Amino acid sequence: MICKATPENIVRAAELLDSGELVAFPTETVYGLGAVAFNESACNQIFKVKGRPFFDPLIVHIASFDELSEVANWESDQNTRENVIKLQTFWPGPLTLILPKTDKVPGIVTAGKPSVAVRIPSHPIALSLLQTLKRPVAAPSANPFSYVSPTTAKHVDDLIGSKIAMVLDGGPTQFGIESTILSLLGDAPEILRPGVITHEQLSQIISNLQAHKTRPVPTLNPAAPGMLEMHYAPRTKMIFFEDYRPQASQGKIGYIAFKSPATIDSRFSPVSILSKDGDLAEVAHKLFAAIREQDSLDLDLIVIDSCSEAGVGVAIMDRLRKAVAR
Ligand code: TXA
Ligand code: MG
């Protein structure tokens, strides 16, 4: 059930979570599907609802820096400690850190790994929910496994609404692309998933940063399964514009443009223009909604633009390469 995120409904959502139910809520990136992180059976339910394999661990959301020690042993060595302190500048915000986990975090949340993914979201509704509940919330994106992440309450409701207690509606999410995942486990910090916080921004704060590697990854138990090919994929076949070759009888073809094209090929209908002047933040904000929209139209093919891989363009292209891999 979709509920407007009024103060009363946020309290209700916290009560539902507290009693072991699942609640979807907005974050500044995408909507999350939450359960109390210390409640094993509720977390188990997240995997069931999403159809998510148990080897794919969840992100734990906390309300404030004070809660970090409850879930992560972030002071275990000096290098990690110093990096976490520097990276606090991005919290609350779309940066997820991989750190050694504490014993309190159940194995189901971390897929049996000794590490935990953790972030403080900046969305006021997410923060308010976490502050009311006073406990960490494990929340992956609130979509069926391998489908496009939800950026509105309706996206959540359409596909998993009937299986969960509540969808808190906070309107469309701001960034529209998932958080950056940064591992602090190895000798050098490494980006495991590019996101809203860019490599450029991170490298101004910490030294020795390893870029996200686009090398092929193993299909079982990779470091971050979000790296799996075929993630974020619509059901309709999707290809990049540069790979499109007009042929007879291609059926109905939708086109998702990043900026207003000079001319539009008459074979394309509908055409979704994400940003008049190709602003990549705006593209990211609207991207998943446009893919879902066109995926619901019974098209035979979706043709989509690509962008240069700088700034948030790295994250956009990371998602799109996986989306066209189906
Ligand atoms: O923006 C976001 O990060 C959203 C919102 C809801 O916070 N969440 C999200 O969660 O995108 P999800 O489950 O769709 O993606 C979490 C990613 C997965 O690729 C998972 O493999 C990785 O985080 N992850 C979680 N724990 C990890 C760990 N201990 N080591 C490495 N990767 C981990
Ligand atoms: Mg996801």
mmCIF file with all atom_site columns, N, CA and C and ligand atoms in Angstrom, residues 27 29-33 50 52 56-59 61 96 98 109-110 113 115-117 119 139-141 143 149 177-179 181 185 192-193 223-227, ligand 1:
data_model
loop_
_atom_site.group_PDB
_atom_site.id
_atom_site.type_symbol
_atom_site.label_atom_id
_atom_site.label_alt_id
_atom_site.label_comp_id
_atom_site.label_asym_id
_atom_site.label_entity_id
_atom_site.label_seq_id
_atom_site.pdbx_PDB_ins_code
_atom_site.Cartn_x
_atom_site.Cartn_y
_atom_site.Cartn_z
_atom_site.occupancy
_atom_site.B_iso_or_equiv
_atom_site.pdbx_formal_charge
_atom_site.auth_seq_id
_atom_site.auth_comp_id
_atom_site.auth_asym_id
_atom_site.auth_atom_id
_atom_site.pdbx_PDB_model_num
ATOM   1   N N   . THR A 1 27  ? 14.996 7.063   -0.795  1.00 0.00 ? 27  THR A N   1
ATOM   2   C CA  . THR A 1 27  ? 16.293 7.647   -0.424  1.00 0.00 ? 27  THR A CA  1
ATOM   3   C C   . THR A 1 27  ? 16.622 8.650   -1.528  1.00 0.00 ? 27  THR A C   1
ATOM   4   N N   . THR A 1 29  ? 18.796 8.383   -3.675  1.00 0.00 ? 29  THR A N   1
ATOM   5   C CA  . THR A 1 29  ? 19.245 7.682   -4.894  1.00 0.00 ? 29  THR A CA  1
ATOM   6   C C   . THR A 1 29  ? 18.074 6.973   -5.565  1.00 0.00 ? 29  THR A C   1
ATOM   7   N N   . VAL A 1 30  ? 17.599 5.886   -4.930  1.00 0.00 ? 30  VAL A N   1
ATOM   8   C CA  . VAL A 1 30  ? 16.463 5.099   -5.423  1.00 0.00 ? 30  VAL A CA  1
ATOM   9   C C   . VAL A 1 30  ? 15.661 4.666   -4.192  1.00 0.00 ? 30  VAL A C   1
ATOM   10  N N   . TYR A 1 31  ? 14.496 4.086   -4.396  1.00 0.00 ? 31  TYR A N   1
ATOM   11  C CA  . TYR A 1 31  ? 13.720 3.573   -3.254  1.00 0.00 ? 31  TYR A CA  1
ATOM   12  C C   . TYR A 1 31  ? 14.372 2.294   -2.722  1.00 0.00 ? 31  TYR A C   1
ATOM   13  N N   . GLY A 1 32  ? 14.384 2.157   -1.394  1.00 0.00 ? 32  GLY A N   1
ATOM   14  C CA  . GLY A 1 32  ? 14.940 0.976   -0.755  1.00 0.00 ? 32  GLY A CA  1
ATOM   15  C C   . GLY A 1 32  ? 13.836 0.101   -0.179  1.00 0.00 ? 32  GLY A C   1
ATOM   16  N N   . LEU A 1 33  ? 14.127 -1.196  -0.065  1.00 0.00 ? 33  LEU A N   1
ATOM   17  C CA  . LEU A 1 33  ? 13.195 -2.133  0.558   1.00 0.00 ? 33  LEU A CA  1
ATOM   18  C C   . LEU A 1 33  ? 13.782 -2.515  1.911   1.00 0.00 ? 33  LEU A C   1
ATOM   19  N N   . LYS A 1 50  ? 12.323 -10.007 -3.268  1.00 0.00 ? 50  LYS A N   1
ATOM   20  C CA  . LYS A 1 50  ? 13.069 -9.564  -4.446  1.00 0.00 ? 50  LYS A CA  1
ATOM   21  C C   . LYS A 1 50  ? 13.433 -10.701 -5.395  1.00 0.00 ? 50  LYS A C   1
ATOM   22  N N   . ARG A 1 52  ? 16.000 -12.414 -4.767  1.00 0.00 ? 52  ARG A N   1
ATOM   23  C CA  . ARG A 1 52  ? 17.436 -12.110 -4.809  1.00 0.00 ? 52  ARG A CA  1
ATOM   24  C C   . ARG A 1 52  ? 18.234 -13.297 -4.296  1.00 0.00 ? 52  ARG A C   1
ATOM   25  N N   . ASP A 1 56  ? 24.088 -12.278 -2.591  1.00 0.00 ? 56  ASP A N   1
ATOM   26  C CA  . ASP A 1 56  ? 24.151 -10.846 -2.883  1.00 0.00 ? 56  ASP A CA  1
ATOM   27  C C   . ASP A 1 56  ? 23.796 -10.038 -1.622  1.00 0.00 ? 56  ASP A C   1
ATOM   28  N N   . PRO A 1 57  ? 24.812 -9.493  -0.935  1.00 0.00 ? 57  PRO A N   1
ATOM   29  C CA  . PRO A 1 57  ? 24.573 -8.855  0.366   1.00 0.00 ? 57  PRO A CA  1
ATOM   30  C C   . PRO A 1 57  ? 23.830 -7.515  0.286   1.00 0.00 ? 57  PRO A C   1
ATOM   31  N N   . LEU A 1 58  ? 23.285 -7.077  1.415   1.00 0.00 ? 58  LEU A N   1
ATOM   32  C CA  . LEU A 1 58  ? 22.443 -5.877  1.483   1.00 0.00 ? 58  LEU A CA  1
ATOM   33  C C   . LEU A 1 58  ? 23.242 -4.679  2.008   1.00 0.00 ? 58  LEU A C   1
ATOM   34  N N   . ILE A 1 59  ? 22.716 -3.480  1.754   1.00 0.00 ? 59  ILE A N   1
ATOM   35  C CA  . ILE A 1 59  ? 23.325 -2.264  2.312   1.00 0.00 ? 59  ILE A CA  1
ATOM   36  C C   . ILE A 1 59  ? 22.601 -1.912  3.613   1.00 0.00 ? 59  ILE A C   1
ATOM   37  N N   . HIS A 1 61  ? 21.565 0.843   6.335   1.00 0.00 ? 61  HIS A N   1
ATOM   38  C CA  . HIS A 1 61  ? 21.373 2.294   6.427   1.00 0.00 ? 61  HIS A CA  1
ATOM   39  C C   . HIS A 1 61  ? 21.317 2.710   7.888   1.00 0.00 ? 61  HIS A C   1
ATOM   40  N N   . THR A 1 96  ? 28.321 4.539   -0.188  1.00 0.00 ? 96  THR A N   1
ATOM   41  C CA  . THR A 1 96  ? 28.273 3.336   0.647   1.00 0.00 ? 96  THR A CA  1
ATOM   42  C C   . THR A 1 96  ? 29.698 2.855   0.879   1.00 0.00 ? 96  THR A C   1
ATOM   43  N N   . ILE A 1 98  ? 32.318 -0.115  2.329   1.00 0.00 ? 98  ILE A N   1
ATOM   44  C CA  . ILE A 1 98  ? 32.458 -1.519  2.738   1.00 0.00 ? 98  ILE A CA  1
ATOM   45  C C   . ILE A 1 98  ? 33.536 -1.576  3.820   1.00 0.00 ? 98  ILE A C   1
ATOM   46  N N   . VAL A 1 109 ? 22.580 -10.641 6.153   1.00 0.00 ? 109 VAL A N   1
ATOM   47  C CA  . VAL A 1 109 ? 22.705 -9.277  5.605   1.00 0.00 ? 109 VAL A CA  1
ATOM   48  C C   . VAL A 1 109 ? 23.948 -9.160  4.732   1.00 0.00 ? 109 VAL A C   1
ATOM   49  N N   . THR A 1 110 ? 25.024 -9.823  5.143   1.00 0.00 ? 110 THR A N   1
ATOM   50  C CA  . THR A 1 110 ? 26.306 -9.657  4.453   1.00 0.00 ? 110 THR A CA  1
ATOM   51  C C   . THR A 1 110 ? 26.638 -10.841 3.554   1.00 0.00 ? 110 THR A C   1
ATOM   52  N N   . LYS A 1 113 ? 29.697 -12.741 4.386   1.00 0.00 ? 113 LYS A N   1
ATOM   53  C CA  . LYS A 1 113 ? 31.003 -12.072 4.307   1.00 0.00 ? 113 LYS A CA  1
ATOM   54  C C   . LYS A 1 113 ? 31.354 -11.452 5.663   1.00 0.00 ? 113 LYS A C   1
ATOM   55  N N   . SER A 1 115 ? 32.458 -8.594  5.932   1.00 0.00 ? 115 SER A N   1
ATOM   56  C CA  . SER A 1 115 ? 32.360 -7.140  5.730   1.00 0.00 ? 115 SER A CA  1
ATOM   57  C C   . SER A 1 115 ? 30.905 -6.718  5.605   1.00 0.00 ? 115 SER A C   1
ATOM   58  N N   . VAL A 1 116 ? 30.669 -5.409  5.828   1.00 0.00 ? 116 VAL A N   1
ATOM   59  C CA  . VAL A 1 116 ? 29.305 -4.892  5.714   1.00 0.00 ? 116 VAL A CA  1
ATOM   60  C C   . VAL A 1 116 ? 29.315 -3.624  4.856   1.00 0.00 ? 116 VAL A C   1
ATOM   61  N N   . ALA A 1 117 ? 28.242 -3.442  4.092   1.00 0.00 ? 117 ALA A N   1
ATOM   62  C CA  . ALA A 1 117 ? 28.067 -2.210  3.308   1.00 0.00 ? 117 ALA A CA  1
ATOM   63  C C   . ALA A 1 117 ? 27.197 -1.277  4.130   1.00 0.00 ? 117 ALA A C   1
ATOM   64  N N   . ARG A 1 119 ? 25.702 2.970   4.788   1.00 0.00 ? 119 ARG A N   1
ATOM   65  C CA  . ARG A 1 119 ? 25.658 4.389   4.429   1.00 0.00 ? 119 ARG A CA  1
ATOM   66  C C   . ARG A 1 119 ? 24.625 5.140   5.255   1.00 0.00 ? 119 ARG A C   1
ATOM   67  N N   . ALA A 1 139 ? 18.618 -2.402  3.483   1.00 0.00 ? 139 ALA A N   1
ATOM   68  C CA  . ALA A 1 139 ? 17.720 -2.095  2.366   1.00 0.00 ? 139 ALA A CA  1
ATOM   69  C C   . ALA A 1 139 ? 18.434 -2.137  1.023   1.00 0.00 ? 139 ALA A C   1
ATOM   70  N N   . PRO A 1 140 ? 18.095 -3.119  0.206   1.00 0.00 ? 140 PRO A N   1
ATOM   71  C CA  . PRO A 1 140 ? 18.532 -3.072  -1.186  1.00 0.00 ? 140 PRO A CA  1
ATOM   72  C C   . PRO A 1 140 ? 17.550 -2.199  -1.963  1.00 0.00 ? 140 PRO A C   1
ATOM   73  N N   . SER A 1 141 ? 17.818 -1.947  -3.210  1.00 0.00 ? 141 SER A N   1
ATOM   74  C CA  . SER A 1 141 ? 16.848 -1.241  -4.041  1.00 0.00 ? 141 SER A CA  1
ATOM   75  C C   . SER A 1 141 ? 15.566 -2.075  -4.100  1.00 0.00 ? 141 SER A C   1
ATOM   76  N N   . ASN A 1 143 ? 13.336 -3.329  -6.007  1.00 0.00 ? 143 ASN A N   1
ATOM   77  C CA  . ASN A 1 143 ? 12.905 -3.886  -7.294  1.00 0.00 ? 143 ASN A CA  1
ATOM   78  C C   . ASN A 1 143 ? 13.138 -5.390  -7.293  1.00 0.00 ? 143 ASN A C   1
ATOM   79  N N   . SER A 1 149 ? 16.071 -0.315  -11.030 1.00 0.00 ? 149 SER A N   1
ATOM   80  C CA  . SER A 1 149 ? 15.779 0.209   -9.686  1.00 0.00 ? 149 SER A CA  1
ATOM   81  C C   . SER A 1 149 ? 14.627 1.218   -9.725  1.00 0.00 ? 149 SER A C   1
ATOM   82  N N   . ILE A 1 177 ? 20.085 7.325   -9.460  1.00 0.00 ? 177 ILE A N   1
ATOM   83  C CA  . ILE A 1 177 ? 21.058 6.243   -9.669  1.00 0.00 ? 177 ILE A CA  1
ATOM   84  C C   . ILE A 1 177 ? 21.595 5.847   -8.301  1.00 0.00 ? 177 ILE A C   1
ATOM   85  N N   . GLU A 1 178 ? 21.914 4.558   -8.135  1.00 0.00 ? 178 GLU A N   1
ATOM   86  C CA  . GLU A 1 178 ? 22.307 4.062   -6.825  1.00 0.00 ? 178 GLU A CA  1
ATOM   87  C C   . GLU A 1 178 ? 23.616 4.684   -6.335  1.00 0.00 ? 178 GLU A C   1
ATOM   88  N N   . SER A 1 179 ? 23.823 4.530   -5.021  1.00 0.00 ? 179 SER A N   1
ATOM   89  C CA  . SER A 1 179 ? 25.012 5.095   -4.381  1.00 0.00 ? 179 SER A CA  1
ATOM   90  C C   . SER A 1 179 ? 26.306 4.505   -4.951  1.00 0.00 ? 179 SER A C   1
ATOM   91  N N   . ILE A 1 181 ? 29.673 2.645   -4.373  1.00 0.00 ? 181 ILE A N   1
ATOM   92  C CA  . ILE A 1 181 ? 30.162 1.707   -3.348  1.00 0.00 ? 181 ILE A CA  1
ATOM   93  C C   . ILE A 1 181 ? 31.680 1.732   -3.333  1.00 0.00 ? 181 ILE A C   1
ATOM   94  N N   . LEU A 1 185 ? 38.428 -2.205  2.389   1.00 0.00 ? 185 LEU A N   1
ATOM   95  C CA  . LEU A 1 185 ? 38.972 -3.439  2.976   1.00 0.00 ? 185 LEU A CA  1
ATOM   96  C C   . LEU A 1 185 ? 40.426 -3.680  2.598   1.00 0.00 ? 185 LEU A C   1
ATOM   97  N N   . LEU A 1 192 ? 33.749 -0.158  -6.050  1.00 0.00 ? 192 LEU A N   1
ATOM   98  C CA  . LEU A 1 192 ? 33.164 -1.412  -6.527  1.00 0.00 ? 192 LEU A CA  1
ATOM   99  C C   . LEU A 1 192 ? 31.966 -1.151  -7.437  1.00 0.00 ? 192 LEU A C   1
ATOM   100 N N   . ARG A 1 193 ? 31.276 -0.040  -7.183  1.00 0.00 ? 193 ARG A N   1
ATOM   101 C CA  . ARG A 1 193 ? 30.156 0.343   -8.054  1.00 0.00 ? 193 ARG A CA  1
ATOM   102 C C   . ARG A 1 193 ? 30.194 1.857   -8.227  1.00 0.00 ? 193 ARG A C   1
ATOM   103 N N   . ALA A 1 223 ? 32.695 -9.642  -5.972  1.00 0.00 ? 223 ALA A N   1
ATOM   104 C CA  . ALA A 1 223 ? 32.879 -8.761  -4.812  1.00 0.00 ? 223 ALA A CA  1
ATOM   105 C C   . ALA A 1 223 ? 31.609 -7.954  -4.538  1.00 0.00 ? 223 ALA A C   1
ATOM   106 N N   . ALA A 1 224 ? 30.987 -7.390  -5.549  1.00 0.00 ? 224 ALA A N   1
ATOM   107 C CA  . ALA A 1 224 ? 29.686 -6.730  -5.381  1.00 0.00 ? 224 ALA A CA  1
ATOM   108 C C   . ALA A 1 224 ? 28.791 -7.223  -6.508  1.00 0.00 ? 224 ALA A C   1
ATOM   109 N N   . PRO A 1 225 ? 27.820 -8.060  -6.196  1.00 0.00 ? 225 PRO A N   1
ATOM   110 C CA  . PRO A 1 225 ? 27.020 -8.664  -7.258  1.00 0.00 ? 225 PRO A CA  1
ATOM   111 C C   . PRO A 1 225 ? 26.281 -7.652  -8.125  1.00 0.00 ? 225 PRO A C   1
ATOM   112 N N   . GLY A 1 226 ? 26.174 -6.398  -7.681  1.00 0.00 ? 226 GLY A N   1
ATOM   113 C CA  . GLY A 1 226 ? 25.619 -5.366  -8.548  1.00 0.00 ? 226 GLY A CA  1
ATOM   114 C C   . GLY A 1 226 ? 26.462 -5.232  -9.815  1.00 0.00 ? 226 GLY A C   1
ATOM   115 N N   . MET A 1 227 ? 27.664 -5.809  -9.769  1.00 0.00 ? 227 MET A N   1
ATOM   116 C CA  . MET A 1 227 ? 28.546 -5.776  -10.933 1.00 0.00 ? 227 MET A CA  1
ATOM   117 C C   . MET A 1 227 ? 28.166 -6.847  -11.951 1.00 0.00 ? 227 MET A C   1
HETATM 118 O O1  . TXA B 2 .   ? 21.698 3.839   -3.462  1.00 0.00 ? 1   TXA B O1  1
HETATM 119 C C1  . TXA B 2 .   ? 21.738 2.706   -2.997  1.00 0.00 ? 1   TXA B C1  1
HETATM 120 O O2  . TXA B 2 .   ? 22.811 2.157   -2.688  1.00 0.00 ? 1   TXA B O2  1
HETATM 121 C C2  . TXA B 2 .   ? 20.401 1.976   -2.803  1.00 0.00 ? 1   TXA B C2  1
HETATM 122 C C3  . TXA B 2 .   ? 19.611 2.667   -1.704  1.00 0.00 ? 1   TXA B C3  1
HETATM 123 C C4  . TXA B 2 .   ? 18.348 1.947   -1.361  1.00 0.00 ? 1   TXA B C4  1
HETATM 124 O O3  . TXA B 2 .   ? 20.421 2.862   -0.584  1.00 0.00 ? 1   TXA B O3  1
HETATM 125 N N1  . TXA B 2 .   ? 20.633 0.606   -2.469  1.00 0.00 ? 1   TXA B N1  1
HETATM 126 C C5  . TXA B 2 .   ? 21.099 -0.310  -3.346  1.00 0.00 ? 1   TXA B C5  1
HETATM 127 O O4  . TXA B 2 .   ? 21.160 -1.592  -2.855  1.00 0.00 ? 1   TXA B O4  1
HETATM 128 O O5  . TXA B 2 .   ? 21.431 -0.033  -4.478  1.00 0.00 ? 1   TXA B O5  1
HETATM 129 P P1  . TXA B 2 .   ? 21.357 -2.900  -3.753  1.00 0.00 ? 1   TXA B P1  1
HETATM 130 O O6  . TXA B 2 .   ? 21.135 -4.058  -2.862  1.00 0.00 ? 1   TXA B O6  1
HETATM 131 O O7  . TXA B 2 .   ? 20.532 -2.824  -4.941  1.00 0.00 ? 1   TXA B O7  1
HETATM 132 O O8  . TXA B 2 .   ? 22.852 -2.871  -4.083  1.00 0.00 ? 1   TXA B O8  1
HETATM 133 C C6  . TXA B 2 .   ? 23.761 -3.150  -3.043  1.00 0.00 ? 1   TXA B C6  1
HETATM 134 C C7  . TXA B 2 .   ? 25.081 -3.542  -3.616  1.00 0.00 ? 1   TXA B C7  1
HETATM 135 C C8  . TXA B 2 .   ? 25.067 -4.913  -4.224  1.00 0.00 ? 1   TXA B C8  1
HETATM 136 O O9  . TXA B 2 .   ? 25.707 -4.870  -5.481  1.00 0.00 ? 1   TXA B O9  1
HETATM 137 C C9  . TXA B 2 .   ? 25.867 -5.703  -3.232  1.00 0.00 ? 1   TXA B C9  1
HETATM 138 O O10 . TXA B 2 .   ? 26.559 -6.740  -3.849  1.00 0.00 ? 1   TXA B O10 1
HETATM 139 C C10 . TXA B 2 .   ? 26.817 -4.670  -2.659  1.00 0.00 ? 1   TXA B C10 1
HETATM 140 O O11 . TXA B 2 .   ? 25.993 -3.549  -2.531  1.00 0.00 ? 1   TXA B O11 1
HETATM 141 N N2  . TXA B 2 .   ? 27.295 -5.059  -1.316  1.00 0.00 ? 1   TXA B N2  1
HETATM 142 C C11 . TXA B 2 .   ? 26.605 -5.164  -0.186  1.00 0.00 ? 1   TXA B C11 1
HETATM 143 N N3  . TXA B 2 .   ? 27.372 -5.612  0.817   1.00 0.00 ? 1   TXA B N3  1
HETATM 144 C C12 . TXA B 2 .   ? 28.600 -5.797  0.306   1.00 0.00 ? 1   TXA B C12 1
HETATM 145 C C13 . TXA B 2 .   ? 29.845 -6.262  0.826   1.00 0.00 ? 1   TXA B C13 1
HETATM 146 N N4  . TXA B 2 .   ? 29.987 -6.636  2.094   1.00 0.00 ? 1   TXA B N4  1
HETATM 147 N N5  . TXA B 2 .   ? 30.900 -6.313  -0.011  1.00 0.00 ? 1   TXA B N5  1
HETATM 148 C C14 . TXA B 2 .   ? 30.780 -5.925  -1.292  1.00 0.00 ? 1   TXA B C14 1
HETATM 149 N N6  . TXA B 2 .   ? 29.624 -5.499  -1.863  1.00 0.00 ? 1   TXA B N6  1
HETATM 150 C C15 . TXA B 2 .   ? 28.554 -5.436  -1.081  1.00 0.00 ? 1   TXA B C15 1
#
